[in-house]
Short mmCIF file of C-alpha atoms in Angstrom, two decimals:
data_model
loop_
_atom_site.label_atom_id
_atom_site.label_comp_id
_atom_site.label_asym_id
_atom_site.label_seq_id
_atom_site.Cartn_x
_atom_site.Cartn_y
_atom_site.Cartn_z
CA MET A 1 0.17 0.22 -0.35
CA GLU A 2 1.25 3.60 -0.89
CA VAL A 3 1.01 6.25 1.87
CA ASN A 4 -0.24 9.37 1.07
CA LYS A 5 2.25 11.42 2.90
CA THR A 6 0.02 14.72 2.28
CA GLN A 7 -2.96 13.31 3.60
CA LEU A 8 -1.25 11.45 6.47
CA LEU A 9 0.70 14.62 7.79
CA GLY A 10 -2.40 16.82 7.15
CA THR A 11 -5.72 15.93 9.11
CA TYR A 12 -4.47 12.88 10.80
CA PHE A 13 -1.33 14.36 12.23
CA GLU A 14 -3.30 17.14 13.29
CA GLN A 15 -5.70 15.12 15.12
CA ALA A 16 -2.82 13.29 16.52
CA LEU A 17 -1.11 16.28 17.97
CA GLU A 18 -4.58 17.63 19.37
CA GLU A 19 -4.83 14.33 21.15
CA THR A 20 -1.54 14.44 22.73
CA GLN A 21 -1.98 17.72 24.09
CA LYS A 22 -5.46 16.51 25.64
CA ILE A 23 -3.63 13.62 27.49
CA ILE A 24 -0.21 15.41 28.32
CA GLN A 25 -2.72 17.64 30.53
CA ILE A 26 -3.57 14.46 32.25
CA PRO A 27 -0.98 14.10 35.46
CA SER A 28 -0.73 10.33 34.82
CA TYR A 29 2.17 9.84 37.38
CA ARG A 30 2.18 7.00 40.07
CA ARG A 31 1.62 8.45 43.52
CA ASP A 32 1.76 4.96 45.45
CA LEU A 33 4.95 3.07 44.24
CA THR A 34 3.77 0.14 46.64
CA PHE A 35 3.21 -3.09 44.19
CA GLY A 36 -0.47 -3.44 44.04
CA ALA A 37 -1.55 -0.44 45.07
CA PRO A 38 -4.64 0.83 43.53
CA VAL A 39 -4.06 2.79 39.94
CA HIS A 40 -4.21 6.68 40.42
CA GLU A 41 -7.33 8.13 39.27
CA ASP A 42 -5.30 10.20 36.84
CA ILE A 43 -3.78 7.26 35.21
CA VAL A 44 -7.33 5.56 34.81
CA LYS A 45 -8.33 8.79 33.25
CA VAL A 46 -5.86 8.84 30.47
CA LEU A 47 -6.27 5.00 29.95
CA ASP A 48 -9.90 5.66 29.51
CA HIS A 49 -9.49 8.39 27.15
CA CYS A 50 -7.20 6.26 24.95
CA LEU A 51 -9.60 3.40 24.81
CA ASP A 52 -12.78 5.61 23.89
CA LEU A 53 -10.74 7.07 21.23
CA CYS A 54 -10.28 3.40 19.87
CA LYS A 55 -13.67 2.69 20.30
CA GLN A 56 -14.23 5.42 17.89
CA PHE A 57 -11.94 3.92 15.46
CA GLY A 58 -13.92 0.86 15.50
CA PHE A 59 -11.47 -0.94 17.69
CA LYS A 60 -12.86 -3.62 20.31
CA THR A 61 -11.63 -2.54 23.52
CA PHE A 62 -10.78 -4.27 26.98
CA LYS A 63 -9.81 -2.79 30.32
CA ALA A 64 -8.74 -5.17 33.29
CA VAL A 65 -10.94 -4.79 36.34
CA ASP A 66 -8.25 -3.08 38.38
CA ASN A 67 -7.05 -0.66 35.70
CA ARG A 68 -3.61 -1.98 35.27
CA TYR A 69 -3.66 -2.10 31.62
CA GLY A 70 -6.26 -2.06 28.77
CA TYR A 71 -6.01 -2.92 25.10
CA ALA A 72 -7.84 -2.34 21.54
CA ASP A 73 -7.98 -4.91 18.68
CA TYR A 74 -8.46 -4.50 14.99
CA GLY A 75 -9.10 -7.30 12.61
CA THR A 76 -9.39 -10.89 12.34
CA GLY A 77 -6.18 -12.19 11.71
CA GLU A 78 -4.92 -15.61 13.55
CA LYS A 79 -1.72 -14.18 14.50
CA LEU A 80 -1.79 -11.15 16.62
CA PHE A 81 0.50 -8.07 16.15
CA GLY A 82 1.22 -5.95 19.14
CA ILE A 83 2.22 -2.09 19.59
CA ILE A 84 2.83 -1.58 23.41
CA CYS A 85 2.50 2.00 24.59
CA HIS A 86 2.66 3.08 28.31
CA LEU A 87 0.31 6.01 29.53
CA ASP A 88 2.22 6.94 32.87
CA VAL A 89 4.98 9.43 33.25
CA VAL A 90 7.91 10.11 35.45
CA PRO A 91 6.72 12.71 38.17
CA ALA A 92 7.39 16.29 37.09
CA GLY A 93 9.99 16.87 39.92
CA ASN A 94 10.52 20.63 41.34
CA LEU A 95 8.19 22.61 39.31
CA SER A 96 10.55 25.61 39.68
CA GLU A 97 12.74 24.24 37.08
CA TRP A 98 9.99 24.05 34.56
CA ASN A 99 9.68 26.93 32.05
CA ASN A 100 5.81 26.30 31.53
CA PRO A 101 3.66 23.94 33.98
CA PRO A 102 4.44 20.52 33.07
CA PHE A 103 0.86 19.29 32.66
CA GLU A 104 -0.26 22.45 30.41
CA PRO A 105 1.33 21.70 27.31
CA ILE A 106 2.39 24.49 24.85
CA ILE A 107 3.86 24.58 21.26
CA LYS A 108 6.78 26.97 21.26
CA ASP A 109 9.74 27.28 18.78
CA ASN A 110 8.08 24.39 16.91
CA LYS A 111 8.26 22.12 19.95
CA LEU A 112 5.67 20.24 22.08
CA PHE A 113 6.63 21.05 25.65
CA GLY A 114 4.92 18.90 28.39
CA ARG A 115 5.54 15.83 30.72
CA GLY A 116 4.82 12.85 28.56
CA SER A 117 5.31 14.53 25.23
CA PHE A 118 8.09 12.25 24.29
CA ASP A 119 7.89 9.59 26.59
CA ASP A 120 5.31 8.19 25.54
CA LYS A 121 2.12 9.99 24.82
CA GLY A 122 3.46 11.48 21.81
CA PRO A 123 4.90 8.63 19.88
CA THR A 124 1.59 6.56 21.18
CA MET A 125 -0.75 9.12 19.41
CA MET A 126 1.55 9.04 16.32
CA ASN A 127 0.83 5.20 16.07
CA LEU A 128 -2.53 5.31 16.61
CA PHE A 129 -3.20 7.69 14.19
CA ALA A 130 -0.87 6.38 11.77
CA PHE A 131 -2.95 3.13 11.76
CA LYS A 132 -6.36 4.87 11.56
CA TYR A 133 -4.94 6.50 8.37
CA LEU A 134 -4.28 3.10 6.90
CA ILE A 135 -7.55 1.46 7.81
CA ASP A 136 -9.46 4.87 6.39
CA ASN A 137 -7.61 4.05 3.40
CA GLY A 138 -8.17 0.38 2.91
CA PHE A 139 -5.38 -1.39 4.38
CA LYS A 140 -6.36 -4.99 5.52
CA PRO A 141 -3.15 -6.24 7.89
CA ASP A 142 -3.03 -10.02 7.71
CA TYR A 143 -2.70 -9.92 11.76
CA THR A 144 -5.22 -8.96 14.30
CA ILE A 145 -3.70 -5.67 15.61
CA ARG A 146 -3.63 -4.94 19.17
CA PHE A 147 -2.59 -1.70 20.94
CA ILE A 148 -1.92 -2.44 24.49
CA PHE A 149 -1.74 0.45 27.03
CA GLY A 150 0.34 0.09 30.21
CA THR A 151 0.27 2.03 33.17
CA SER A 152 3.08 1.49 35.21
CA GLU A 153 6.07 1.64 33.03
CA GLU A 154 7.95 4.12 34.76
CA THR A 155 8.02 2.26 37.81
CA ASN A 156 7.23 -1.57 38.35
CA TRP A 157 6.03 -2.88 35.35
CA GLU A 158 2.98 -4.58 37.21
CA CYS A 159 0.65 -3.63 34.50
CA MET A 160 2.58 -6.04 31.97
CA GLU A 161 2.95 -8.55 34.52
CA ALA A 162 -0.62 -8.85 34.75
CA TYR A 163 -1.04 -8.68 31.13
CA VAL A 164 1.33 -11.48 30.27
CA GLU A 165 -0.15 -13.40 33.19
CA ASN A 166 -3.84 -13.09 31.94
CA GLU A 167 -3.87 -12.15 28.16
CA ARG A 168 -2.52 -13.66 24.98
CA LEU A 169 1.06 -12.85 23.92
CA CYS A 170 1.95 -11.19 20.85
CA ASP A 171 3.48 -13.14 17.71
CA LEU A 172 5.25 -10.02 16.69
CA GLY A 173 5.17 -6.39 17.38
CA TYR A 174 7.01 -3.37 18.71
CA VAL A 175 7.37 -0.61 21.51
CA PRO A 176 7.52 3.07 20.36
CA ASP A 177 9.44 3.63 23.48
CA GLY A 178 13.20 3.51 22.39
CA HIS A 179 15.23 5.23 19.66
CA PHE A 180 15.52 5.26 15.88
CA PRO A 181 15.99 3.38 13.71
CA VAL A 182 15.67 0.34 15.58
CA VAL A 183 16.51 -0.97 18.97
CA TYR A 184 18.12 -4.69 18.15
CA ALA A 185 19.48 -5.06 21.83
CA GLU A 186 18.41 -3.79 25.18
CA LYS A 187 20.85 -4.28 28.30
CA TRP A 188 19.78 -6.16 31.29
CA ILE A 189 18.54 -3.85 33.90
CA SER A 190 18.84 -4.43 37.75
CA ASP A 191 17.53 -2.32 40.44
CA ILE A 192 19.49 -2.89 43.82
CA ASP A 193 19.04 -1.35 47.33
CA LEU A 194 22.10 -0.55 49.37
CA THR A 195 20.77 -0.75 53.14
CA GLY A 196 22.26 -0.54 56.71
CA GLN A 197 22.18 0.44 60.09
CA PHE A 198 24.36 3.16 61.45
CA ASP A 199 23.81 5.84 64.24
CA CYS A 200 24.48 9.48 62.90
CA ASP A 201 23.14 13.11 63.65
CA PHE A 202 21.94 14.15 60.01
CA THR A 203 19.16 12.89 57.89
CA ILE A 204 19.03 13.10 53.77
CA ASN A 205 16.13 12.47 51.53
CA GLY A 206 15.89 12.50 47.89
CA GLY A 207 14.77 10.99 44.62
CA GLN A 208 11.23 9.34 43.79
CA VAL A 209 12.33 6.59 41.25
CA TYR A 210 15.05 4.04 40.59
CA ASN A 211 15.37 5.05 36.91
CA ALA A 212 16.23 8.75 37.15
CA VAL A 213 19.23 10.96 38.43
CA ASN A 214 18.14 12.56 41.56
CA ASP A 215 18.36 15.95 41.10
CA LEU A 216 17.12 17.43 44.27
CA VAL A 217 18.11 16.26 47.88
CA THR A 218 17.59 17.61 51.44
CA TYR A 219 20.21 17.45 54.41
CA GLN A 220 19.46 18.41 58.08
CA GLY A 221 22.26 18.42 60.05
CA LYS A 222 25.40 20.14 61.23
CA ASP A 223 28.31 21.99 59.08
CA ILE A 224 25.87 23.08 56.42
CA GLU A 225 28.09 26.23 55.85
CA LYS A 226 31.10 23.77 55.23
CA ILE A 227 29.50 21.60 52.98
CA GLN A 228 27.70 24.72 50.84
CA GLN A 229 31.44 25.66 50.64
CA TYR A 230 32.54 22.62 48.88
CA LEU A 231 29.55 22.58 46.84
CA THR A 232 30.07 25.92 45.57
CA ALA A 233 33.68 25.14 44.85
CA ASN A 234 32.58 22.44 42.53
CA LYS A 235 29.80 24.66 40.81
CA ILE A 236 26.90 22.76 42.39
CA GLU A 237 23.96 24.85 43.30
CA SER A 238 22.70 24.56 46.81
CA TYR A 239 20.19 26.89 49.06
CA VAL A 240 19.00 26.72 52.74
CA GLU A 241 15.56 26.93 53.93
CA GLU A 242 14.48 26.56 57.25
CA ASN A 243 17.63 24.87 58.65
CA THR A 244 17.51 22.44 55.69
CA LEU A 245 20.18 22.45 52.74
CA PHE A 246 18.65 21.76 49.27
CA VAL A 247 21.45 20.42 47.07
CA LYS A 248 20.50 20.94 43.37
CA GLY A 249 21.56 18.53 40.45
CA VAL A 250 20.55 17.90 36.89
CA SER A 251 18.01 15.02 35.97
CA ALA A 252 18.80 12.56 33.69
CA HIS A 253 17.07 9.32 32.56
CA GLY A 254 18.43 6.03 34.11
CA SER A 255 20.10 4.58 31.03
CA LEU A 256 22.08 7.91 30.60
CA PRO A 257 23.35 8.89 34.07
CA PHE A 258 26.55 10.79 32.55
CA LYS A 259 24.09 13.12 31.16
CA GLY A 260 22.85 14.13 34.47
CA VAL A 261 24.07 15.65 37.91
CA CYS A 262 23.28 13.34 40.83
CA ALA A 263 22.52 15.64 43.86
CA SER A 264 23.03 12.67 46.32
CA SER A 265 26.36 11.80 45.40
CA TRP A 266 27.72 15.40 45.66
CA LEU A 267 26.13 15.87 49.18
CA LEU A 268 27.81 12.55 50.22
CA SER A 269 31.27 13.67 48.63
CA ALA A 270 30.82 16.77 50.42
CA LEU A 271 30.21 15.38 53.91
CA ASP A 272 33.15 12.98 53.26
CA SER A 273 35.16 16.05 52.45
CA ILE A 274 34.66 17.50 55.85
CA GLY A 275 35.49 14.08 57.62
CA VAL A 276 31.85 12.88 58.26
CA ILE A 277 32.05 8.87 59.12
CA HIS A 278 29.44 6.90 57.82
CA PRO A 279 29.59 3.60 55.51
CA LEU A 280 27.28 5.34 52.71
CA VAL A 281 29.46 8.49 52.72
CA GLN A 282 32.54 6.72 52.50
CA PHE A 283 31.36 4.15 49.52
CA VAL A 284 29.75 6.52 47.26
CA ALA A 285 32.67 9.31 47.66
CA LYS A 286 35.25 6.80 46.70
CA TYR A 287 33.50 4.25 44.48
CA GLY A 288 30.47 6.06 43.06
CA HIS A 289 30.87 9.86 42.75
CA ASN A 290 31.14 10.83 39.11
CA ASN A 291 31.73 7.44 38.36
CA THR A 292 28.78 5.76 36.16
CA GLU A 293 30.68 2.55 35.41
CA MET A 294 32.16 1.68 38.60
CA ARG A 295 35.07 -0.33 37.11
CA GLU A 296 36.92 -0.53 40.57
CA ILE A 297 33.99 -2.72 41.62
CA PHE A 298 33.05 -4.74 38.32
CA GLY A 299 35.89 -4.39 35.96
CA ASP A 300 35.53 -3.18 32.16
CA LEU A 301 31.83 -5.35 31.15
CA THR A 302 31.82 -3.60 27.66
CA ASP A 303 30.55 -5.64 24.87
CA GLU A 304 28.92 -4.81 21.42
CA THR A 305 26.01 -3.72 23.26
CA GLY A 306 27.74 -1.14 25.17
CA ASN A 307 29.22 -0.60 28.76
CA LEU A 308 27.91 -1.01 32.43
CA THR A 309 26.00 2.00 33.86
CA ALA A 310 24.78 2.83 37.32
CA CYS A 311 22.29 5.27 38.00
CA ASN A 312 21.26 6.64 41.85
CA GLY A 313 17.82 7.52 41.98
CA ILE A 314 16.67 7.15 45.98
CA ILE A 315 18.65 8.08 49.01
CA LYS A 316 17.16 8.10 52.56
CA VAL A 317 19.29 8.21 55.48
CA ASP A 318 18.02 8.71 59.19
CA SER A 319 19.65 8.64 62.52
CA LYS A 320 19.57 4.65 62.51
CA GLU A 321 19.26 3.34 58.95
CA PHE A 322 20.28 4.22 55.42
CA LYS A 323 18.83 3.41 52.07
CA TYR A 324 20.56 3.97 48.59
CA THR A 325 19.17 2.58 45.40
CA PHE A 326 21.01 1.76 42.31
CA ASN A 327 19.60 1.07 38.69
CA PHE A 328 22.31 -0.86 36.71
CA ARG A 329 22.32 -1.05 32.87
CA ILE A 330 24.32 -4.03 32.26
CA PRO A 331 25.72 -5.36 28.84
CA CYS A 332 23.84 -8.14 26.92
CA THR A 333 26.39 -10.93 27.00
CA ARG A 334 27.00 -10.60 30.99
CA ASP A 335 25.31 -12.07 33.71
CA PRO A 336 23.46 -9.58 35.98
CA HIS A 337 23.79 -12.03 38.94
CA VAL A 338 27.48 -12.98 38.68
CA ASP A 339 28.98 -9.90 37.18
CA VAL A 340 27.19 -7.02 39.14
CA ASN A 341 24.65 -8.25 41.89
CA ASP A 342 26.87 -10.90 43.42
CA LYS A 343 30.10 -8.74 42.95
CA LEU A 344 28.71 -5.81 44.58
CA THR A 345 27.29 -7.57 47.80
CA GLN A 346 30.62 -9.37 48.40
CA PHE A 347 32.28 -5.80 47.94
CA VAL A 348 30.15 -3.90 50.35
CA LYS A 349 29.66 -6.43 52.99
CA PRO A 350 32.89 -5.28 54.83
CA MET A 351 31.75 -1.89 54.95
CA GLY A 352 28.64 -2.95 56.87
CA ILE A 353 26.15 -2.42 53.95
CA SER A 354 23.74 -4.89 52.71
CA THR A 355 22.05 -5.35 49.40
CA LYS A 356 18.71 -6.47 48.13
CA VAL A 357 17.81 -7.02 44.22
CA VAL A 358 14.70 -5.42 44.14
CA SER A 359 14.28 -6.56 40.07
CA ILE A 360 15.72 -7.55 37.31
CA GLU A 361 14.67 -6.88 33.58
CA GLU A 362 15.48 -9.52 30.85
CA LYS A 363 17.74 -8.65 27.97
CA VAL A 364 16.48 -8.13 24.49
CA TYR A 365 18.49 -9.19 21.55
CA PHE A 366 17.24 -9.68 17.80
CA SER A 367 19.82 -10.48 14.87
CA LYS A 368 20.47 -7.47 12.96
CA GLU A 369 19.85 -9.83 9.84
CA SER A 370 16.11 -10.68 10.91
CA ASP A 371 13.16 -9.69 8.70
CA VAL A 372 11.66 -7.30 11.23
CA VAL A 373 15.05 -5.39 11.69
CA LYS A 374 15.62 -5.49 8.06
CA ASN A 375 12.16 -4.15 6.98
CA ILE A 376 12.15 -1.34 9.67
CA MET A 377 16.03 -0.08 8.42
CA GLN A 378 14.50 0.13 4.71
CA VAL A 379 11.61 2.22 5.69
CA TYR A 380 13.59 4.53 7.97
CA ARG A 381 16.30 4.91 5.33
CA GLU A 382 13.60 6.02 2.81
CA VAL A 383 11.83 8.40 4.91
CA THR A 384 14.96 10.14 6.10
CA GLY A 385 17.45 9.68 3.75
CA ASP A 386 19.97 8.39 6.38
CA PHE A 387 21.78 5.40 4.73
CA ASP A 388 24.57 5.48 7.12
CA ALA A 389 22.19 4.74 10.10
CA GLN A 390 22.48 1.52 11.71
CA PRO A 391 20.51 -0.78 14.40
CA ILE A 392 21.47 0.44 17.62
CA ALA A 393 21.88 -1.05 21.23
CA ILE A 394 20.73 0.64 24.29
CA GLY A 395 20.67 0.84 28.05
CA GLY A 396 17.09 1.91 28.33
CA GLY A 397 14.55 -0.71 29.30
CA THR A 398 11.29 -1.01 27.22
CA PHE A 399 8.42 -2.70 27.43
CA ALA A 400 10.01 -5.12 24.65
CA LYS A 401 11.29 -7.01 27.55
CA SER A 402 7.79 -7.94 28.95
CA MET A 403 7.33 -10.59 26.11
CA PRO A 404 8.89 -12.33 23.44
CA ASN A 405 9.05 -11.21 19.81
CA MET A 406 8.54 -7.66 20.41
CA ILE A 407 11.31 -4.82 19.49
CA ALA A 408 11.78 -1.25 20.49
CA PHE A 409 11.30 0.77 17.44
CA GLY A 410 11.30 4.56 17.96
CA ALA A 411 10.62 7.15 18.94
CA GLU A 412 13.57 9.08 19.46
CA PHE A 413 15.97 10.29 17.06
CA ASP A 414 18.77 11.63 18.95
CA MET A 415 20.10 9.77 21.85
CA ASN A 416 22.55 12.65 22.88
CA ASP A 417 19.77 15.41 22.96
CA SER A 418 17.37 13.07 25.01
CA THR A 419 14.70 15.23 26.96
CA MET A 420 13.15 12.06 28.69
CA HIS A 421 12.71 12.39 32.18
CA ALA A 422 14.19 15.67 32.28
CA TYR A 423 12.88 19.15 33.13
CA ASN A 424 10.90 20.75 30.23
CA GLU A 425 10.35 17.61 28.22
CA TYR A 426 9.80 18.39 24.77
CA VAL A 427 9.30 16.64 21.13
CA LYS A 428 10.12 18.83 18.10
CA ILE A 429 6.86 18.77 15.92
CA ASP A 430 9.17 17.87 12.79
CA ASP A 431 10.08 14.94 14.56
CA LEU A 432 6.38 14.00 15.46
CA LYS A 433 5.80 13.77 11.68
CA LYS A 434 8.77 12.04 10.55
CA MET A 435 7.83 9.23 13.11
CA MET A 436 4.40 8.97 12.17
CA GLU A 437 5.33 8.74 8.38
CA ILE A 438 7.96 6.18 9.41
CA TYR A 439 5.31 4.02 11.61
CA ALA A 440 2.54 4.11 8.85
CA LYS A 441 5.05 2.89 6.11
CA SER A 442 6.57 0.43 8.37
CA MET A 443 3.02 -1.14 9.36
CA THR A 444 2.39 -1.94 5.85
CA LYS A 445 5.46 -3.94 5.59
CA LEU A 446 5.42 -5.58 9.35
CA MET A 447 1.84 -6.24 9.68
CA LYS A 448 1.53 -8.30 6.34
CA PHE A 449 2.87 -11.94 6.33
#
């Protein structure tokens, strides 16, 4: 089937852009991170909005009774082609860092600003309306097409755990929550807590999720002036309100921690510099500060899919106990248990620090010569004119890991200029158009036997 670019990027794109702005206005981030906690009403609201939209398009829809996930089916093919999207977003964080309120989308300088504009609400709508264009123009897929909407991708993935336990798995499909041209490999991801008991006279709190560099931590205790002197000397911003020190860093996606500035790491380094004795202080200052590969502990784990990276997301220290989280992205050919988790456990044990493996996400690996990769690459090169582009490996963990036969396909064009999880998240309007064209043309190839 030939795709009429003018028609696709006319009315269909304008409708997709309008719907993207509507769902950005719904602050669909999780408030209670406890596994099994009720799905927040804002997440239910955006899930209902998308399912209602699919009904209008002629899909058959389903929503889990506990609102963990929903899906919409089109067609009668024996095999199932899935497009897995997520409707939850990461929290907005420090609102003062946003140039415009995060849930009040605005188009400025040919960019759509708002939390979720790129991750993953914009790509979700571009896919949905790309498919709508195809079926309106007579496209008949050989598969039954299923759009799956998850609600906890940014936290614990319990939505897809529930889906996999209760629903039919896809025979083929993709996740528009990675990078272009196509992601042939995704690293292992391991979330680990460092915990321990130690008496101290200060408290530290910061971070909300495992998979984002914490950008604001608070400290209550002695020597605030000395700590600030160290931070100022290293060009780290801080301020004091009501006897509480606030240390500011720069947020970044857990797969790209080197693009951020970890506030907790700088605070612990400052405490170490003034002689504070605490196992977490000494460990982070010596082995974790400005050191996302941590080769002193793990060695060089680099393979064709990249190197190991470590992201600290959450820190909690009180007078008796402490907790410090790591989000590790581990190269595909390595063993997350032997090469990372076990090594870290043995390394920190003499320091009085314990470890707890919170979760391990499976790797994804497709051959670069597989039909799905070759078809996607062909369309990408035709649309963009970039014939040098090659399939890539990433540290990010997408819903492609939730079941077999799924691959991450788009939607980010430049990993080095990522706004996912960042303040003032945006997506370029031209990139939305480009991805819509790529998805529409790829669907005509991927959804036929």
